[in-house]
Amino acid sequence: IDWMIRCLMQSKTITNLKTIIACFTLEGHSTLHRKDSNRERFKVLKEHYGTLPNLWNHFLITVRHIFN
């Protein structure tokens, strides 16, 4: 996630290709070690966007997950 954020921040333009460019399996490291993966993602997003926006966005993701 850190690499993707840094690439996007350094790019001059961003284009939505509306196509899949990567496919991940459900048996990957992030899924098998979900707690560690979530902690690392939260830390990276906090470094780039700050604590409060990060908490707010995770709250919205949780609410969306509950209602879907």
mmCIF file of N, CA and C in Angstrom:
data_model
loop_
_atom_site.group_PDB
_atom_site.id
_atom_site.type_symbol
_atom_site.label_atom_id
_atom_site.label_comp_id
_atom_site.label_asym_id
_atom_site.label_seq_id
_atom_site.Cartn_x
_atom_site.Cartn_y
_atom_site.Cartn_z
ATOM 1 N N ILE A 1 0.835 -1.186 0.000
ATOM 2 C CA ILE A 1 0.000 0.000 0.000
ATOM 3 C C ILE A 1 0.880 1.250 0.000
ATOM 4 N N ASP A 2 1.946 1.216 0.772
ATOM 5 C CA ASP A 2 2.847 2.367 0.837
ATOM 6 C C ASP A 2 3.402 2.688 -0.552
ATOM 7 N N TRP A 3 3.840 1.669 -1.273
ATOM 8 C CA TRP A 3 4.402 1.870 -2.603
ATOM 9 C C TRP A 3 3.362 2.473 -3.546
ATOM 10 N N MET A 4 2.135 1.958 -3.505
ATOM 11 C CA MET A 4 1.086 2.479 -4.387
ATOM 12 C C MET A 4 0.777 3.944 -4.075
ATOM 13 N N ILE A 5 0.691 4.289 -2.792
ATOM 14 C CA ILE A 5 0.401 5.671 -2.399
ATOM 15 C C ILE A 5 1.514 6.598 -2.872
ATOM 16 N N ARG A 6 2.770 6.174 -2.659
ATOM 17 C CA ARG A 6 3.891 7.017 -3.088
ATOM 18 C C ARG A 6 3.892 7.211 -4.601
ATOM 19 N N CYS A 7 3.606 6.156 -5.352
ATOM 20 C CA CYS A 7 3.545 6.274 -6.825
ATOM 21 C C CYS A 7 2.441 7.234 -7.243
ATOM 22 N N LEU A 8 1.271 7.097 -6.633
ATOM 23 C CA LEU A 8 0.161 7.968 -6.994
ATOM 24 C C LEU A 8 0.441 9.420 -6.630
ATOM 25 N N MET A 9 1.085 9.656 -5.492
ATOM 26 C CA MET A 9 1.388 11.022 -5.073
ATOM 27 C C MET A 9 2.426 11.686 -5.989
ATOM 28 N N GLN A 10 3.326 10.885 -6.545
ATOM 29 C CA GLN A 10 4.376 11.439 -7.401
ATOM 30 C C GLN A 10 3.955 11.566 -8.863
ATOM 31 N N SER A 11 2.847 10.953 -9.221
ATOM 32 C CA SER A 11 2.432 10.980 -10.629
ATOM 33 C C SER A 11 1.855 12.348 -11.003
ATOM 34 N N LYS A 12 2.021 12.708 -12.253
ATOM 35 C CA LYS A 12 1.478 13.972 -12.745
ATOM 36 C C LYS A 12 0.011 13.815 -13.117
ATOM 37 N N THR A 13 -0.356 12.656 -13.642
ATOM 38 C CA THR A 13 -1.749 12.372 -13.982
ATOM 39 C C THR A 13 -2.072 10.947 -13.551
ATOM 40 N N ILE A 14 -3.342 10.716 -13.275
ATOM 41 C CA ILE A 14 -3.811 9.387 -12.896
ATOM 42 C C ILE A 14 -4.971 9.049 -13.834
ATOM 43 N N THR A 15 -4.937 7.861 -14.418
ATOM 44 C CA THR A 15 -5.979 7.435 -15.343
ATOM 45 C C THR A 15 -6.597 6.140 -14.846
ATOM 46 N N ASN A 16 -7.909 6.110 -14.768
ATOM 47 C CA ASN A 16 -8.615 4.892 -14.408
ATOM 48 C C ASN A 16 -8.764 4.046 -15.666
ATOM 49 N N LEU A 17 -8.064 2.921 -15.715
ATOM 50 C CA LEU A 17 -8.093 2.067 -16.896
ATOM 51 C C LEU A 17 -9.352 1.204 -16.962
ATOM 52 N N LYS A 18 -10.069 1.133 -15.857
ATOM 53 C CA LYS A 18 -11.288 0.319 -15.767
ATOM 54 C C LYS A 18 -11.027 -1.111 -16.208
ATOM 55 N N THR A 19 -9.874 -1.612 -15.829
ATOM 56 C CA THR A 19 -9.506 -2.987 -16.129
ATOM 57 C C THR A 19 -8.705 -3.549 -14.960
ATOM 58 N N ILE A 20 -8.762 -4.831 -14.776
ATOM 59 C CA ILE A 20 -8.017 -5.486 -13.696
ATOM 60 C C ILE A 20 -6.568 -5.640 -14.131
ATOM 61 N N ILE A 21 -5.658 -5.139 -13.299
ATOM 62 C CA ILE A 21 -4.239 -5.275 -13.625
ATOM 63 C C ILE A 21 -3.514 -6.190 -12.630
ATOM 64 N N ALA A 22 -4.212 -6.587 -11.575
ATOM 65 C CA ALA A 22 -3.635 -7.517 -10.609
ATOM 66 C C ALA A 22 -4.766 -8.308 -9.966
ATOM 67 N N CYS A 23 -4.501 -9.562 -9.673
ATOM 68 C CA CYS A 23 -5.500 -10.419 -9.048
ATOM 69 C C CYS A 23 -4.818 -11.127 -7.870
ATOM 70 N N PHE A 24 -5.426 -11.038 -6.700
ATOM 71 C CA PHE A 24 -4.841 -11.619 -5.501
ATOM 72 C C PHE A 24 -5.695 -12.783 -5.021
ATOM 73 N N THR A 25 -5.052 -13.816 -4.508
ATOM 74 C CA THR A 25 -5.791 -14.966 -3.990
ATOM 75 C C THR A 25 -6.202 -14.727 -2.544
ATOM 76 N N LEU A 26 -7.191 -15.460 -2.094
ATOM 77 C CA LEU A 26 -7.651 -15.345 -0.715
ATOM 78 C C LEU A 26 -6.755 -16.104 0.260
ATOM 79 N N GLU A 27 -5.785 -16.841 -0.259
ATOM 80 C CA GLU A 27 -4.881 -17.599 0.610
ATOM 81 C C GLU A 27 -3.534 -16.914 0.787
ATOM 82 N N GLY A 28 -3.458 -15.638 0.463
ATOM 83 C CA GLY A 28 -2.194 -14.917 0.539
ATOM 84 C C GLY A 28 -1.794 -14.564 1.958
ATOM 85 N N HIS A 29 -0.619 -13.974 2.084
ATOM 86 C CA HIS A 29 -0.055 -13.604 3.383
ATOM 87 C C HIS A 29 -0.977 -12.664 4.153
ATOM 88 N N SER A 30 -1.554 -11.680 3.468
ATOM 89 C CA SER A 30 -2.423 -10.706 4.139
ATOM 90 C C SER A 30 -3.654 -11.368 4.743
ATOM 91 N N THR A 31 -4.189 -12.354 4.051
ATOM 92 C CA THR A 31 -5.375 -13.049 4.554
ATOM 93 C C THR A 31 -5.016 -13.976 5.706
ATOM 94 N N LEU A 32 -3.905 -14.679 5.564
ATOM 95 C CA LEU A 32 -3.497 -15.624 6.609
ATOM 96 C C LEU A 32 -3.051 -14.917 7.878
ATOM 97 N N HIS A 33 -2.564 -13.700 7.749
ATOM 98 C CA HIS A 33 -2.080 -12.925 8.901
ATOM 99 C C HIS A 33 -2.840 -11.595 8.943
ATOM 100 N N ARG A 34 -4.153 -11.690 8.980
ATOM 101 C CA ARG A 34 -5.030 -10.519 8.846
ATOM 102 C C ARG A 34 -4.746 -9.432 9.881
ATOM 103 N N LYS A 35 -4.545 -9.829 11.152
ATOM 104 C CA LYS A 35 -4.302 -8.815 12.198
ATOM 105 C C LYS A 35 -3.051 -8.004 11.893
ATOM 106 N N ASP A 36 -1.974 -8.695 11.577
ATOM 107 C CA ASP A 36 -0.715 -8.006 11.255
ATOM 108 C C ASP A 36 -0.880 -7.136 10.010
ATOM 109 N N SER A 37 -1.588 -7.657 9.021
ATOM 110 C CA SER A 37 -1.809 -6.924 7.784
ATOM 111 C C SER A 37 -2.615 -5.652 8.044
ATOM 112 N N ASN A 38 -3.671 -5.753 8.852
ATOM 113 C CA ASN A 38 -4.487 -4.580 9.171
ATOM 114 C C ASN A 38 -3.697 -3.536 9.946
ATOM 115 N N ARG A 39 -2.865 -3.985 10.885
ATOM 116 C CA ARG A 39 -2.021 -3.046 11.652
ATOM 117 C C ARG A 39 -1.065 -2.302 10.730
ATOM 118 N N GLU A 40 -0.425 -3.060 9.829
ATOM 119 C CA GLU A 40 0.530 -2.443 8.907
ATOM 120 C C GLU A 40 -0.177 -1.449 7.983
ATOM 121 N N ARG A 41 -1.349 -1.821 7.439
ATOM 122 C CA ARG A 41 -2.100 -0.920 6.569
ATOM 123 C C ARG A 41 -2.489 0.353 7.314
ATOM 124 N N PHE A 42 -2.972 0.205 8.551
ATOM 125 C CA PHE A 42 -3.367 1.369 9.347
ATOM 126 C C PHE A 42 -2.169 2.287 9.568
ATOM 127 N N LYS A 43 -1.021 1.707 9.882
ATOM 128 C CA LYS A 43 0.197 2.498 10.118
ATOM 129 C C LYS A 43 0.603 3.273 8.860
ATOM 130 N N VAL A 44 0.583 2.611 7.716
ATOM 131 C CA VAL A 44 0.968 3.262 6.457
ATOM 132 C C VAL A 44 -0.006 4.387 6.124
ATOM 133 N N LEU A 45 -1.305 4.129 6.233
ATOM 134 C CA LEU A 45 -2.298 5.154 5.921
ATOM 135 C C LEU A 45 -2.219 6.323 6.899
ATOM 136 N N LYS A 46 -1.907 6.028 8.161
ATOM 137 C CA LYS A 46 -1.749 7.091 9.164
ATOM 138 C C LYS A 46 -0.560 7.985 8.818
ATOM 139 N N GLU A 47 0.530 7.387 8.356
ATOM 140 C CA GLU A 47 1.717 8.168 7.978
ATOM 141 C C GLU A 47 1.427 9.097 6.806
ATOM 142 N N HIS A 48 0.615 8.638 5.871
ATOM 143 C CA HIS A 48 0.345 9.429 4.672
ATOM 144 C C HIS A 48 -0.795 10.428 4.857
ATOM 145 N N TYR A 49 -1.813 10.056 5.639
ATOM 146 C CA TYR A 49 -3.034 10.872 5.698
ATOM 147 C C TYR A 49 -3.390 11.383 7.087
ATOM 148 N N GLY A 50 -2.703 10.930 8.134
ATOM 149 C CA GLY A 50 -2.998 11.371 9.489
ATOM 150 C C GLY A 50 -3.930 10.412 10.215
ATOM 151 N N THR A 51 -3.987 10.549 11.527
ATOM 152 C CA THR A 51 -4.745 9.620 12.362
ATOM 153 C C THR A 51 -6.256 9.789 12.210
ATOM 154 N N LEU A 52 -6.766 11.009 12.356
ATOM 155 C CA LEU A 52 -8.219 11.207 12.315
ATOM 156 C C LEU A 52 -8.844 10.836 10.968
ATOM 157 N N PRO A 53 -8.297 11.284 9.844
ATOM 158 C CA PRO A 53 -8.874 10.856 8.562
ATOM 159 C C PRO A 53 -8.823 9.333 8.384
ATOM 160 N N ASN A 54 -7.758 8.732 8.860
ATOM 161 C CA ASN A 54 -7.608 7.281 8.775
ATOM 162 C C ASN A 54 -8.682 6.577 9.601
ATOM 163 N N LEU A 55 -8.882 7.027 10.841
ATOM 164 C CA LEU A 55 -9.926 6.439 11.686
ATOM 165 C C LEU A 55 -11.307 6.630 11.063
ATOM 166 N N TRP A 56 -11.582 7.818 10.550
ATOM 167 C CA TRP A 56 -12.882 8.111 9.938
ATOM 168 C C TRP A 56 -13.141 7.197 8.737
ATOM 169 N N ASN A 57 -12.145 7.047 7.875
ATOM 170 C CA ASN A 57 -12.317 6.200 6.697
ATOM 171 C C ASN A 57 -12.494 4.730 7.073
ATOM 172 N N HIS A 58 -11.782 4.262 8.091
ATOM 173 C CA HIS A 58 -11.972 2.880 8.547
ATOM 174 C C HIS A 58 -13.363 2.703 9.152
ATOM 175 N N PHE A 59 -13.870 3.708 9.825
ATOM 176 C CA PHE A 59 -15.229 3.663 10.354
ATOM 177 C C PHE A 59 -16.235 3.529 9.202
ATOM 178 N N LEU A 60 -16.063 4.344 8.155
ATOM 179 C CA LEU A 60 -16.973 4.286 7.007
ATOM 180 C C LEU A 60 -16.912 2.935 6.304
ATOM 181 N N ILE A 61 -15.725 2.377 6.188
ATOM 182 C CA ILE A 61 -15.568 1.055 5.580
ATOM 183 C C ILE A 61 -16.319 0.013 6.401
ATOM 184 N N THR A 62 -16.220 0.097 7.718
ATOM 185 C CA THR A 62 -16.902 -0.842 8.605
ATOM 186 C C THR A 62 -18.416 -0.716 8.472
ATOM 187 N N VAL A 63 -18.910 0.507 8.464
ATOM 188 C CA VAL A 63 -20.357 0.736 8.320
ATOM 189 C C VAL A 63 -20.844 0.187 6.971
ATOM 190 N N ARG A 64 -20.104 0.461 5.908
ATOM 191 C CA ARG A 64 -20.476 -0.037 4.589
ATOM 192 C C ARG A 64 -20.518 -1.564 4.580
ATOM 193 N N HIS A 65 -19.534 -2.183 5.229
ATOM 194 C CA HIS A 65 -19.463 -3.649 5.308
ATOM 195 C C HIS A 65 -20.674 -4.207 6.061
ATOM 196 N N ILE A 66 -21.076 -3.563 7.134
ATOM 197 C CA ILE A 66 -22.222 -4.019 7.935
ATOM 198 C C ILE A 66 -23.502 -3.969 7.113
ATOM 199 N N PHE A 67 -23.695 -2.904 6.352
ATOM 200 C CA PHE A 67 -24.936 -2.735 5.609
ATOM 201 C C PHE A 67 -24.953 -3.420 4.248
ATOM 202 N N ASN A 68 -23.832 -3.930 3.821
ATOM 203 C CA ASN A 68 -23.796 -4.689 2.558
ATOM 204 C C ASN A 68 -23.799 -6.130 2.909
#
